[in-house]
Amino acid sequence: MMVDVLLASDDDGLYGKAPARTVYDPAAGTGGMLLVAKRAMEELNPNIQVSVHGQELMAESLALGKSDLIVSGISPDAIRDGDTLADDRYEGELFDYVLSKRWLSLLIRHNGVCEYALAA
């Protein structure tokens, strides 16, 4: 449901011959929200190119997330290791969508890092 609400704000931009979107989760956990967002966009438009990006501090979650990415045909490097607040591994990069836990979503919107953000 969260992904549906997020994508509803960008319906026009998701269609066309070859649209591209980036999705970021600064507290990616096992990468589930990233994969759900990617699948939802691909269902709307099979021609869309979706790249996912994330960062995760907990080693166990990071390992599960990387393995889920591999099973889904995505490079495991899409989720980077580390504390987003102390060592942002995506510093300076911009994303079309950011999915995150509520506290981190508010911080990101406040700093103007992304165009769209939705709190879980």
JSON list of N, CA and C in Angstrom, two decimals, residues 4-75:
[
{"chain": "A", "resi": 4, "resn": "ASP", "atom": "N", "xyz": [2.05, 1.99, -3.46]},
{"chain": "A", "resi": 4, "resn": "ASP", "atom": "CA", "xyz": [0.95, 2.48, -4.30]},
{"chain": "A", "resi": 4, "resn": "ASP", "atom": "C", "xyz": [0.71, 3.97, -4.08]},
{"chain": "A", "resi": 5, "resn": "VAL", "atom": "N", "xyz": [0.73, 4.38, -2.83]},
{"chain": "A", "resi": 5, "resn": "VAL", "atom": "CA", "xyz": [0.52, 5.80, -2.52]},
{"chain": "A", "resi": 5, "resn": "VAL", "atom": "C", "xyz": [1.68, 6.62, -3.07]},
{"chain": "A", "resi": 6, "resn": "LEU", "atom": "N", "xyz": [2.88, 6.14, -2.92]},
{"chain": "A", "resi": 6, "resn": "LEU", "atom": "CA", "xyz": [4.06, 6.85, -3.42]},
{"chain": "A", "resi": 6, "resn": "LEU", "atom": "C", "xyz": [4.01, 7.01, -4.94]},
{"chain": "A", "resi": 7, "resn": "LEU", "atom": "N", "xyz": [3.68, 5.94, -5.64]},
{"chain": "A", "resi": 7, "resn": "LEU", "atom": "CA", "xyz": [3.67, 5.99, -7.10]},
{"chain": "A", "resi": 7, "resn": "LEU", "atom": "C", "xyz": [2.51, 6.81, -7.65]},
{"chain": "A", "resi": 8, "resn": "ALA", "atom": "N", "xyz": [1.44, 6.93, -6.91]},
{"chain": "A", "resi": 8, "resn": "ALA", "atom": "CA", "xyz": [0.28, 7.70, -7.37]},
{"chain": "A", "resi": 8, "resn": "ALA", "atom": "C", "xyz": [0.65, 9.17, -7.60]},
{"chain": "A", "resi": 9, "resn": "SER", "atom": "N", "xyz": [1.66, 9.65, -6.91]},
{"chain": "A", "resi": 9, "resn": "SER", "atom": "CA", "xyz": [2.07, 11.05, -7.08]},
{"chain": "A", "resi": 9, "resn": "SER", "atom": "C", "xyz": [2.88, 11.27, -8.35]},
{"chain": "A", "resi": 10, "resn": "ASP", "atom": "N", "xyz": [3.22, 10.22, -9.05]},
{"chain": "A", "resi": 10, "resn": "ASP", "atom": "CA", "xyz": [4.09, 10.33, -10.23]},
{"chain": "A", "resi": 10, "resn": "ASP", "atom": "C", "xyz": [3.55, 9.51, -11.40]},
{"chain": "A", "resi": 11, "resn": "ASP", "atom": "N", "xyz": [2.23, 9.30, -11.47]},
{"chain": "A", "resi": 11, "resn": "ASP", "atom": "CA", "xyz": [1.65, 8.45, -12.50]},
{"chain": "A", "resi": 11, "resn": "ASP", "atom": "C", "xyz": [2.13, 8.81, -13.90]},
{"chain": "A", "resi": 12, "resn": "ASP", "atom": "N", "xyz": [2.10, 10.08, -14.28]},
{"chain": "A", "resi": 12, "resn": "ASP", "atom": "CA", "xyz": [2.48, 10.48, -15.63]},
{"chain": "A", "resi": 12, "resn": "ASP", "atom": "C", "xyz": [3.93, 10.14, -15.96]},
{"chain": "A", "resi": 13, "resn": "GLY", "atom": "N", "xyz": [4.81, 10.28, -14.98]},
{"chain": "A", "resi": 13, "resn": "GLY", "atom": "CA", "xyz": [6.22, 10.03, -15.22]},
{"chain": "A", "resi": 13, "resn": "GLY", "atom": "C", "xyz": [6.60, 8.57, -15.33]},
{"chain": "A", "resi": 14, "resn": "LEU", "atom": "N", "xyz": [5.68, 7.67, -15.00]},
{"chain": "A", "resi": 14, "resn": "LEU", "atom": "CA", "xyz": [5.98, 6.23, -15.02]},
{"chain": "A", "resi": 14, "resn": "LEU", "atom": "C", "xyz": [5.66, 5.58, -16.36]},
{"chain": "A", "resi": 15, "resn": "TYR", "atom": "N", "xyz": [5.03, 6.33, -17.23]},
{"chain": "A", "resi": 15, "resn": "TYR", "atom": "CA", "xyz": [4.64, 5.76, -18.52]},
{"chain": "A", "resi": 15, "resn": "TYR", "atom": "C", "xyz": [5.52, 6.31, -19.62]},
{"chain": "A", "resi": 16, "resn": "GLY", "atom": "N", "xyz": [5.47, 5.70, -20.76]},
{"chain": "A", "resi": 16, "resn": "GLY", "atom": "CA", "xyz": [6.30, 6.11, -21.88]},
{"chain": "A", "resi": 16, "resn": "GLY", "atom": "C", "xyz": [7.08, 4.93, -22.40]},
{"chain": "A", "resi": 17, "resn": "LYS", "atom": "N", "xyz": [7.90, 5.19, -23.40]},
{"chain": "A", "resi": 17, "resn": "LYS", "atom": "CA", "xyz": [8.64, 4.10, -24.05]},
{"chain": "A", "resi": 17, "resn": "LYS", "atom": "C", "xyz": [9.80, 3.59, -23.20]},
{"chain": "A", "resi": 18, "resn": "ALA", "atom": "N", "xyz": [10.48, 4.49, -22.50]},
{"chain": "A", "resi": 18, "resn": "ALA", "atom": "CA", "xyz": [11.64, 4.04, -21.71]},
{"chain": "A", "resi": 18, "resn": "ALA", "atom": "C", "xyz": [11.88, 4.94, -20.50]},
{"chain": "A", "resi": 19, "resn": "PRO", "atom": "N", "xyz": [10.93, 5.04, -19.59]},
{"chain": "A", "resi": 19, "resn": "PRO", "atom": "CA", "xyz": [11.17, 5.86, -18.40]},
{"chain": "A", "resi": 19, "resn": "PRO", "atom": "C", "xyz": [12.18, 5.17, -17.48]},
{"chain": "A", "resi": 20, "resn": "ALA", "atom": "N", "xyz": [12.80, 5.96, -16.64]},
{"chain": "A", "resi": 20, "resn": "ALA", "atom": "CA", "xyz": [13.75, 5.42, -15.67]},
{"chain": "A", "resi": 20, "resn": "ALA", "atom": "C", "xyz": [13.49, 6.06, -14.32]},
{"chain": "A", "resi": 21, "resn": "ARG", "atom": "N", "xyz": [13.57, 5.28, -13.26]},
{"chain": "A", "resi": 21, "resn": "ARG", "atom": "CA", "xyz": [13.37, 5.77, -11.91]},
{"chain": "A", "resi": 21, "resn": "ARG", "atom": "C", "xyz": [14.39, 5.13, -10.97]},
{"chain": "A", "resi": 22, "resn": "THR", "atom": "N", "xyz": [14.77, 5.90, -9.95]},
{"chain": "A", "resi": 22, "resn": "THR", "atom": "CA", "xyz": [15.66, 5.39, -8.92]},
{"chain": "A", "resi": 22, "resn": "THR", "atom": "C", "xyz": [14.90, 5.37, -7.59]},
{"chain": "A", "resi": 23, "resn": "VAL", "atom": "N", "xyz": [15.16, 4.33, -6.79]},
{"chain": "A", "resi": 23, "resn": "VAL", "atom": "CA", "xyz": [14.50, 4.17, -5.49]},
{"chain": "A", "resi": 23, "resn": "VAL", "atom": "C", "xyz": [15.59, 3.95, -4.45]},
{"chain": "A", "resi": 24, "resn": "TYR", "atom": "N", "xyz": [15.46, 4.64, -3.32]},
{"chain": "A", "resi": 24, "resn": "TYR", "atom": "CA", "xyz": [16.46, 4.57, -2.26]},
{"chain": "A", "resi": 24, "resn": "TYR", "atom": "C", "xyz": [15.81, 4.31, -0.91]},
{"chain": "A", "resi": 25, "resn": "ASP", "atom": "N", "xyz": [16.43, 3.42, -0.12]},
{"chain": "A", "resi": 25, "resn": "ASP", "atom": "CA", "xyz": [15.99, 3.16, 1.24]},
{"chain": "A", "resi": 25, "resn": "ASP", "atom": "C", "xyz": [17.23, 3.30, 2.13]},
{"chain": "A", "resi": 26, "resn": "PRO", "atom": "N", "xyz": [17.31, 4.37, 2.92]},
{"chain": "A", "resi": 26, "resn": "PRO", "atom": "CA", "xyz": [18.49, 4.60, 3.76]},
{"chain": "A", "resi": 26, "resn": "PRO", "atom": "C", "xyz": [18.59, 3.67, 4.96]},
{"chain": "A", "resi": 27, "resn": "ALA", "atom": "N", "xyz": [17.55, 2.93, 5.24]},
{"chain": "A", "resi": 27, "resn": "ALA", "atom": "CA", "xyz": [17.56, 1.91, 6.29]},
{"chain": "A", "resi": 27, "resn": "ALA", "atom": "C", "xyz": [16.95, 0.66, 5.69]},
{"chain": "A", "resi": 28, "resn": "ALA", "atom": "N", "xyz": [17.65, 0.09, 4.71]},
{"chain": "A", "resi": 28, "resn": "ALA", "atom": "CA", "xyz": [17.09, -0.91, 3.81]},
{"chain": "A", "resi": 28, "resn": "ALA", "atom": "C", "xyz": [16.70, -2.24, 4.45]},
{"chain": "A", "resi": 29, "resn": "GLY", "atom": "N", "xyz": [17.27, -2.56, 5.58]},
{"chain": "A", "resi": 29, "resn": "GLY", "atom": "CA", "xyz": [16.94, -3.86, 6.18]},
{"chain": "A", "resi": 29, "resn": "GLY", "atom": "C", "xyz": [17.24, -4.97, 5.19]},
{"chain": "A", "resi": 30, "resn": "THR", "atom": "N", "xyz": [16.25, -5.81, 4.93]},
{"chain": "A", "resi": 30, "resn": "THR", "atom": "CA", "xyz": [16.45, -6.92, 3.99]},
{"chain": "A", "resi": 30, "resn": "THR", "atom": "C", "xyz": [16.10, -6.53, 2.55]},
{"chain": "A", "resi": 31, "resn": "GLY", "atom": "N", "xyz": [15.81, -5.27, 2.30]},
{"chain": "A", "resi": 31, "resn": "GLY", "atom": "CA", "xyz": [15.56, -4.80, 0.94]},
{"chain": "A", "resi": 31, "resn": "GLY", "atom": "C", "xyz": [14.15, -5.00, 0.44]},
{"chain": "A", "resi": 32, "resn": "GLY", "atom": "N", "xyz": [13.25, -5.45, 1.30]},
{"chain": "A", "resi": 32, "resn": "GLY", "atom": "CA", "xyz": [11.88, -5.75, 0.87]},
{"chain": "A", "resi": 32, "resn": "GLY", "atom": "C", "xyz": [11.15, -4.59, 0.24]},
{"chain": "A", "resi": 33, "resn": "MET", "atom": "N", "xyz": [11.24, -3.40, 0.83]},
{"chain": "A", "resi": 33, "resn": "MET", "atom": "CA", "xyz": [10.53, -2.26, 0.25]},
{"chain": "A", "resi": 33, "resn": "MET", "atom": "C", "xyz": [11.10, -1.88, -1.11]},
{"chain": "A", "resi": 34, "resn": "LEU", "atom": "N", "xyz": [12.39, -2.02, -1.27]},
{"chain": "A", "resi": 34, "resn": "LEU", "atom": "CA", "xyz": [13.00, -1.72, -2.56]},
{"chain": "A", "resi": 34, "resn": "LEU", "atom": "C", "xyz": [12.47, -2.65, -3.65]},
{"chain": "A", "resi": 35, "resn": "LEU", "atom": "N", "xyz": [12.41, -3.94, -3.32]},
{"chain": "A", "resi": 35, "resn": "LEU", "atom": "CA", "xyz": [11.94, -4.92, -4.30]},
{"chain": "A", "resi": 35, "resn": "LEU", "atom": "C", "xyz": [10.45, -4.75, -4.62]},
{"chain": "A", "resi": 36, "resn": "VAL", "atom": "N", "xyz": [9.65, -4.42, -3.61]},
{"chain": "A", "resi": 36, "resn": "VAL", "atom": "CA", "xyz": [8.22, -4.18, -3.85]},
{"chain": "A", "resi": 36, "resn": "VAL", "atom": "C", "xyz": [8.03, -2.96, -4.75]},
{"chain": "A", "resi": 37, "resn": "ALA", "atom": "N", "xyz": [8.79, -1.90, -4.50]},
{"chain": "A", "resi": 37, "resn": "ALA", "atom": "CA", "xyz": [8.68, -0.70, -5.34]},
{"chain": "A", "resi": 37, "resn": "ALA", "atom": "C", "xyz": [9.09, -1.00, -6.78]},
{"chain": "A", "resi": 38, "resn": "LYS", "atom": "N", "xyz": [10.17, -1.75, -6.96]},
{"chain": "A", "resi": 38, "resn": "LYS", "atom": "CA", "xyz": [10.63, -2.10, -8.31]},
{"chain": "A", "resi": 38, "resn": "LYS", "atom": "C", "xyz": [9.56, -2.91, -9.04]},
{"chain": "A", "resi": 39, "resn": "ARG", "atom": "N", "xyz": [9.01, -3.92, -8.38]},
{"chain": "A", "resi": 39, "resn": "ARG", "atom": "CA", "xyz": [7.98, -4.75, -9.01]},
{"chain": "A", "resi": 39, "resn": "ARG", "atom": "C", "xyz": [6.73, -3.95, -9.36]},
{"chain": "A", "resi": 40, "resn": "ALA", "atom": "N", "xyz": [6.33, -3.06, -8.47]},
{"chain": "A", "resi": 40, "resn": "ALA", "atom": "CA", "xyz": [5.13, -2.25, -8.71]},
{"chain": "A", "resi": 40, "resn": "ALA", "atom": "C", "xyz": [5.32, -1.36, -9.94]},
{"chain": "A", "resi": 41, "resn": "MET", "atom": "N", "xyz": [6.48, -0.77, -10.09]},
{"chain": "A", "resi": 41, "resn": "MET", "atom": "CA", "xyz": [6.73, 0.09, -11.26]},
{"chain": "A", "resi": 41, "resn": "MET", "atom": "C", "xyz": [6.78, -0.74, -12.53]},
{"chain": "A", "resi": 42, "resn": "GLU", "atom": "N", "xyz": [7.37, -1.92, -12.45]},
{"chain": "A", "resi": 42, "resn": "GLU", "atom": "CA", "xyz": [7.44, -2.79, -13.63]},
{"chain": "A", "resi": 42, "resn": "GLU", "atom": "C", "xyz": [6.06, -3.30, -14.03]},
{"chain": "A", "resi": 43, "resn": "GLU", "atom": "N", "xyz": [5.16, -3.46, -13.07]},
{"chain": "A", "resi": 43, "resn": "GLU", "atom": "CA", "xyz": [3.79, -3.86, -13.40]},
{"chain": "A", "resi": 43, "resn": "GLU", "atom": "C", "xyz": [3.05, -2.73, -14.10]},
{"chain": "A", "resi": 44, "resn": "LEU", "atom": "N", "xyz": [3.33, -1.49, -13.71]},
{"chain": "A", "resi": 44, "resn": "LEU", "atom": "CA", "xyz": [2.71, -0.34, -14.37]},
{"chain": "A", "resi": 44, "resn": "LEU", "atom": "C", "xyz": [3.23, -0.15, -15.79]},
{"chain": "A", "resi": 45, "resn": "ASN", "atom": "N", "xyz": [4.52, -0.41, -15.97]},
{"chain": "A", "resi": 45, "resn": "ASN", "atom": "CA", "xyz": [5.14, -0.21, -17.28]},
{"chain": "A", "resi": 45, "resn": "ASN", "atom": "C", "xyz": [6.29, -1.20, -17.44]},
{"chain": "A", "resi": 46, "resn": "PRO", "atom": "N", "xyz": [6.11, -2.24, -18.24]},
{"chain": "A", "resi": 46, "resn": "PRO", "atom": "CA", "xyz": [7.17, -3.24, -18.44]},
{"chain": "A", "resi": 46, "resn": "PRO", "atom": "C", "xyz": [8.45, -2.67, -19.05]},
{"chain": "A", "resi": 47, "resn": "ASN", "atom": "N", "xyz": [8.38, -1.48, -19.64]},
{"chain": "A", "resi": 47, "resn": "ASN", "atom": "CA", "xyz": [9.55, -0.87, -20.27]},
{"chain": "A", "resi": 47, "resn": "ASN", "atom": "C", "xyz": [10.37, 0.00, -19.32]},
{"chain": "A", "resi": 48, "resn": "ILE", "atom": "N", "xyz": [9.90, 0.18, -18.10]},
{"chain": "A", "resi": 48, "resn": "ILE", "atom": "CA", "xyz": [10.58, 1.07, -17.17]},
{"chain": "A", "resi": 48, "resn": "ILE", "atom": "C", "xyz": [11.89, 0.46, -16.69]},
{"chain": "A", "resi": 49, "resn": "GLN", "atom": "N", "xyz": [12.88, 1.31, -16.50]},
{"chain": "A", "resi": 49, "resn": "GLN", "atom": "CA", "xyz": [14.16, 0.90, -15.92]},
{"chain": "A", "resi": 49, "resn": "GLN", "atom": "C", "xyz": [14.18, 1.40, -14.48]},
{"chain": "A", "resi": 50, "resn": "VAL", "atom": "N", "xyz": [14.24, 0.48, -13.53]},
{"chain": "A", "resi": 50, "resn": "VAL", "atom": "CA", "xyz": [14.23, 0.84, -12.11]},
{"chain": "A", "resi": 50, "resn": "VAL", "atom": "C", "xyz": [15.54, 0.40, -11.49]},
{"chain": "A", "resi": 51, "resn": "SER", "atom": "N", "xyz": [16.24, 1.35, -10.87]},
{"chain": "A", "resi": 51, "resn": "SER", "atom": "CA", "xyz": [17.45, 0.99, -10.14]},
{"chain": "A", "resi": 51, "resn": "SER", "atom": "C", "xyz": [17.19, 1.23, -8.66]},
{"chain": "A", "resi": 52, "resn": "VAL", "atom": "N", "xyz": [17.56, 0.24, -7.85]},
{"chain": "A", "resi": 52, "resn": "VAL", "atom": "CA", "xyz": [17.34, 0.32, -6.40]},
{"chain": "A", "resi": 52, "resn": "VAL", "atom": "C", "xyz": [18.66, 0.56, -5.70]},
{"chain": "A", "resi": 53, "resn": "HIS", "atom": "N", "xyz": [18.57, 1.28, -4.58]},
{"chain": "A", "resi": 53, "resn": "HIS", "atom": "CA", "xyz": [19.75, 1.63, -3.81]},
{"chain": "A", "resi": 53, "resn": "HIS", "atom": "C", "xyz": [19.37, 1.63, -2.34]},
{"chain": "A", "resi": 54, "resn": "GLY", "atom": "N", "xyz": [20.27, 1.16, -1.49]},
{"chain": "A", "resi": 54, "resn": "GLY", "atom": "CA", "xyz": [19.98, 1.16, -0.07]},
{"chain": "A", "resi": 54, "resn": "GLY", "atom": "C", "xyz": [21.24, 1.09, 0.75]},
{"chain": "A", "resi": 55, "resn": "GLN", "atom": "N", "xyz": [21.04, 1.32, 2.05]},
{"chain": "A", "resi": 55, "resn": "GLN", "atom": "CA", "xyz": [22.14, 1.21, 2.99]},
{"chain": "A", "resi": 55, "resn": "GLN", "atom": "C", "xyz": [21.59, 0.55, 4.26]},
{"chain": "A", "resi": 56, "resn": "GLU", "atom": "N", "xyz": [22.39, -0.32, 4.85]},
{"chain": "A", "resi": 56, "resn": "GLU", "atom": "CA", "xyz": [21.94, -1.05, 6.05]},
{"chain": "A", "resi": 56, "resn": "GLU", "atom": "C", "xyz": [23.09, -1.23, 7.02]},
{"chain": "A", "resi": 57, "resn": "LEU", "atom": "N", "xyz": [22.82, -0.98, 8.29]},
{"chain": "A", "resi": 57, "resn": "LEU", "atom": "CA", "xyz": [23.82, -1.07, 9.35]},
{"chain": "A", "resi": 57, "resn": "LEU", "atom": "C", "xyz": [23.95, -2.48, 9.93]},
{"chain": "A", "resi": 58, "resn": "MET", "atom": "N", "xyz": [22.84, -3.19, 10.09]},
{"chain": "A", "resi": 58, "resn": "MET", "atom": "CA", "xyz": [22.86, -4.50, 10.74]},
{"chain": "A", "resi": 58, "resn": "MET", "atom": "C", "xyz": [23.35, -5.58, 9.78]},
{"chain": "A", "resi": 59, "resn": "ALA", "atom": "N", "xyz": [24.40, -6.28, 10.18]},
{"chain": "A", "resi": 59, "resn": "ALA", "atom": "CA", "xyz": [25.06, -7.26, 9.31]},
{"chain": "A", "resi": 59, "resn": "ALA", "atom": "C", "xyz": [24.12, -8.37, 8.84]},
{"chain": "A", "resi": 60, "resn": "GLU", "atom": "N", "xyz": [23.26, -8.87, 9.73]},
{"chain": "A", "resi": 60, "resn": "GLU", "atom": "CA", "xyz": [22.36, -9.97, 9.36]},
{"chain": "A", "resi": 60, "resn": "GLU", "atom": "C", "xyz": [21.34, -9.50, 8.32]},
{"chain": "A", "resi": 61, "resn": "SER", "atom": "N", "xyz": [20.78, -8.33, 8.54]},
{"chain": "A", "resi": 61, "resn": "SER", "atom": "CA", "xyz": [19.81, -7.78, 7.58]},
{"chain": "A", "resi": 61, "resn": "SER", "atom": "C", "xyz": [20.48, -7.48, 6.25]},
{"chain": "A", "resi": 62, "resn": "LEU", "atom": "N", "xyz": [21.69, -6.93, 6.32]},
{"chain": "A", "resi": 62, "resn": "LEU", "atom": "CA", "xyz": [22.44, -6.64, 5.11]},
{"chain": "A", "resi": 62, "resn": "LEU", "atom": "C", "xyz": [22.67, -7.90, 4.28]},
{"chain": "A", "resi": 63, "resn": "ALA", "atom": "N", "xyz": [23.08, -8.98, 4.95]},
{"chain": "A", "resi": 63, "resn": "ALA", "atom": "CA", "xyz": [23.34, -10.24, 4.25]},
{"chain": "A", "resi": 63, "resn": "ALA", "atom": "C", "xyz": [22.07, -10.79, 3.60]},
{"chain": "A", "resi": 64, "resn": "LEU", "atom": "N", "xyz": [20.96, -10.75, 4.34]},
{"chain": "A", "resi": 64, "resn": "LEU", "atom": "CA", "xyz": [19.68, -11.21, 3.77]},
{"chain": "A", "resi": 64, "resn": "LEU", "atom": "C", "xyz": [19.25, -10.33, 2.59]},
{"chain": "A", "resi": 65, "resn": "GLY", "atom": "N", "xyz": [19.42, -9.03, 2.75]},
{"chain": "A", "resi": 65, "resn": "GLY", "atom": "CA", "xyz": [19.05, -8.11, 1.67]},
{"chain": "A", "resi": 65, "resn": "GLY", "atom": "C", "xyz": [19.86, -8.36, 0.41]},
{"chain": "A", "resi": 66, "resn": "LYS", "atom": "N", "xyz": [21.15, -8.54, 0.57]},
{"chain": "A", "resi": 66, "resn": "LYS", "atom": "CA", "xyz": [22.00, -8.80, -0.59]},
{"chain": "A", "resi": 66, "resn": "LYS", "atom": "C", "xyz": [21.62, -10.12, -1.27]},
{"chain": "A", "resi": 67, "resn": "SER", "atom": "N", "xyz": [21.31, -11.13, -0.47]},
{"chain": "A", "resi": 67, "resn": "SER", "atom": "CA", "xyz": [20.92, -12.41, -1.07]},
{"chain": "A", "resi": 67, "resn": "SER", "atom": "C", "xyz": [19.58, -12.29, -1.79]},
{"chain": "A", "resi": 68, "resn": "ASP", "atom": "N", "xyz": [18.64, -11.54, -1.23]},
{"chain": "A", "resi": 68, "resn": "ASP", "atom": "CA", "xyz": [17.36, -11.32, -1.92]},
{"chain": "A", "resi": 68, "resn": "ASP", "atom": "C", "xyz": [17.55, -10.57, -3.23]},
{"chain": "A", "resi": 69, "resn": "LEU", "atom": "N", "xyz": [18.48, -9.62, -3.25]},
{"chain": "A", "resi": 69, "resn": "LEU", "atom": "CA", "xyz": [18.77, -8.91, -4.50]},
{"chain": "A", "resi": 69, "resn": "LEU", "atom": "C", "xyz": [19.32, -9.87, -5.55]},
{"chain": "A", "resi": 70, "resn": "ILE", "atom": "N", "xyz": [20.23, -10.74, -5.14]},
{"chain": "A", "resi": 70, "resn": "ILE", "atom": "CA", "xyz": [20.81, -11.71, -6.07]},
{"chain": "A", "resi": 70, "resn": "ILE", "atom": "C", "xyz": [19.73, -12.60, -6.66]},
{"chain": "A", "resi": 71, "resn": "VAL", "atom": "N", "xyz": [18.84, -13.12, -5.80]},
{"chain": "A", "resi": 71, "resn": "VAL", "atom": "CA", "xyz": [17.75, -13.98, -6.26]},
{"chain": "A", "resi": 71, "resn": "VAL", "atom": "C", "xyz": [16.84, -13.23, -7.25]},
{"chain": "A", "resi": 72, "resn": "SER", "atom": "N", "xyz": [16.73, -11.92, -7.07]},
{"chain": "A", "resi": 72, "resn": "SER", "atom": "CA", "xyz": [15.87, -11.10, -7.93]},
{"chain": "A", "resi": 72, "resn": "SER", "atom": "C", "xyz": [16.61, -10.59, -9.16]},
{"chain": "A", "resi": 73, "resn": "GLY", "atom": "N", "xyz": [17.86, -10.98, -9.34]},
{"chain": "A", "resi": 73, "resn": "GLY", "atom": "CA", "xyz": [18.62, -10.58, -10.51]},
{"chain": "A", "resi": 73, "resn": "GLY", "atom": "C", "xyz": [19.20, -9.18, -10.43]},
{"chain": "A", "resi": 74, "resn": "ILE", "atom": "N", "xyz": [19.38, -8.67, -9.22]},
{"chain": "A", "resi": 74, "resn": "ILE", "atom": "CA", "xyz": [19.92, -7.33, -9.00]},
{"chain": "A", "resi": 74, "resn": "ILE", "atom": "C", "xyz": [21.27, -7.47, -8.32]},
{"chain": "A", "resi": 75, "resn": "SER", "atom": "N", "xyz": [22.21, -6.58, -8.66]},
{"chain": "A", "resi": 75, "resn": "SER", "atom": "CA", "xyz": [23.53, -6.63, -8.04]},
{"chain": "A", "resi": 75, "resn": "SER", "atom": "C", "xyz": [23.42, -6.44, -6.54]}
]
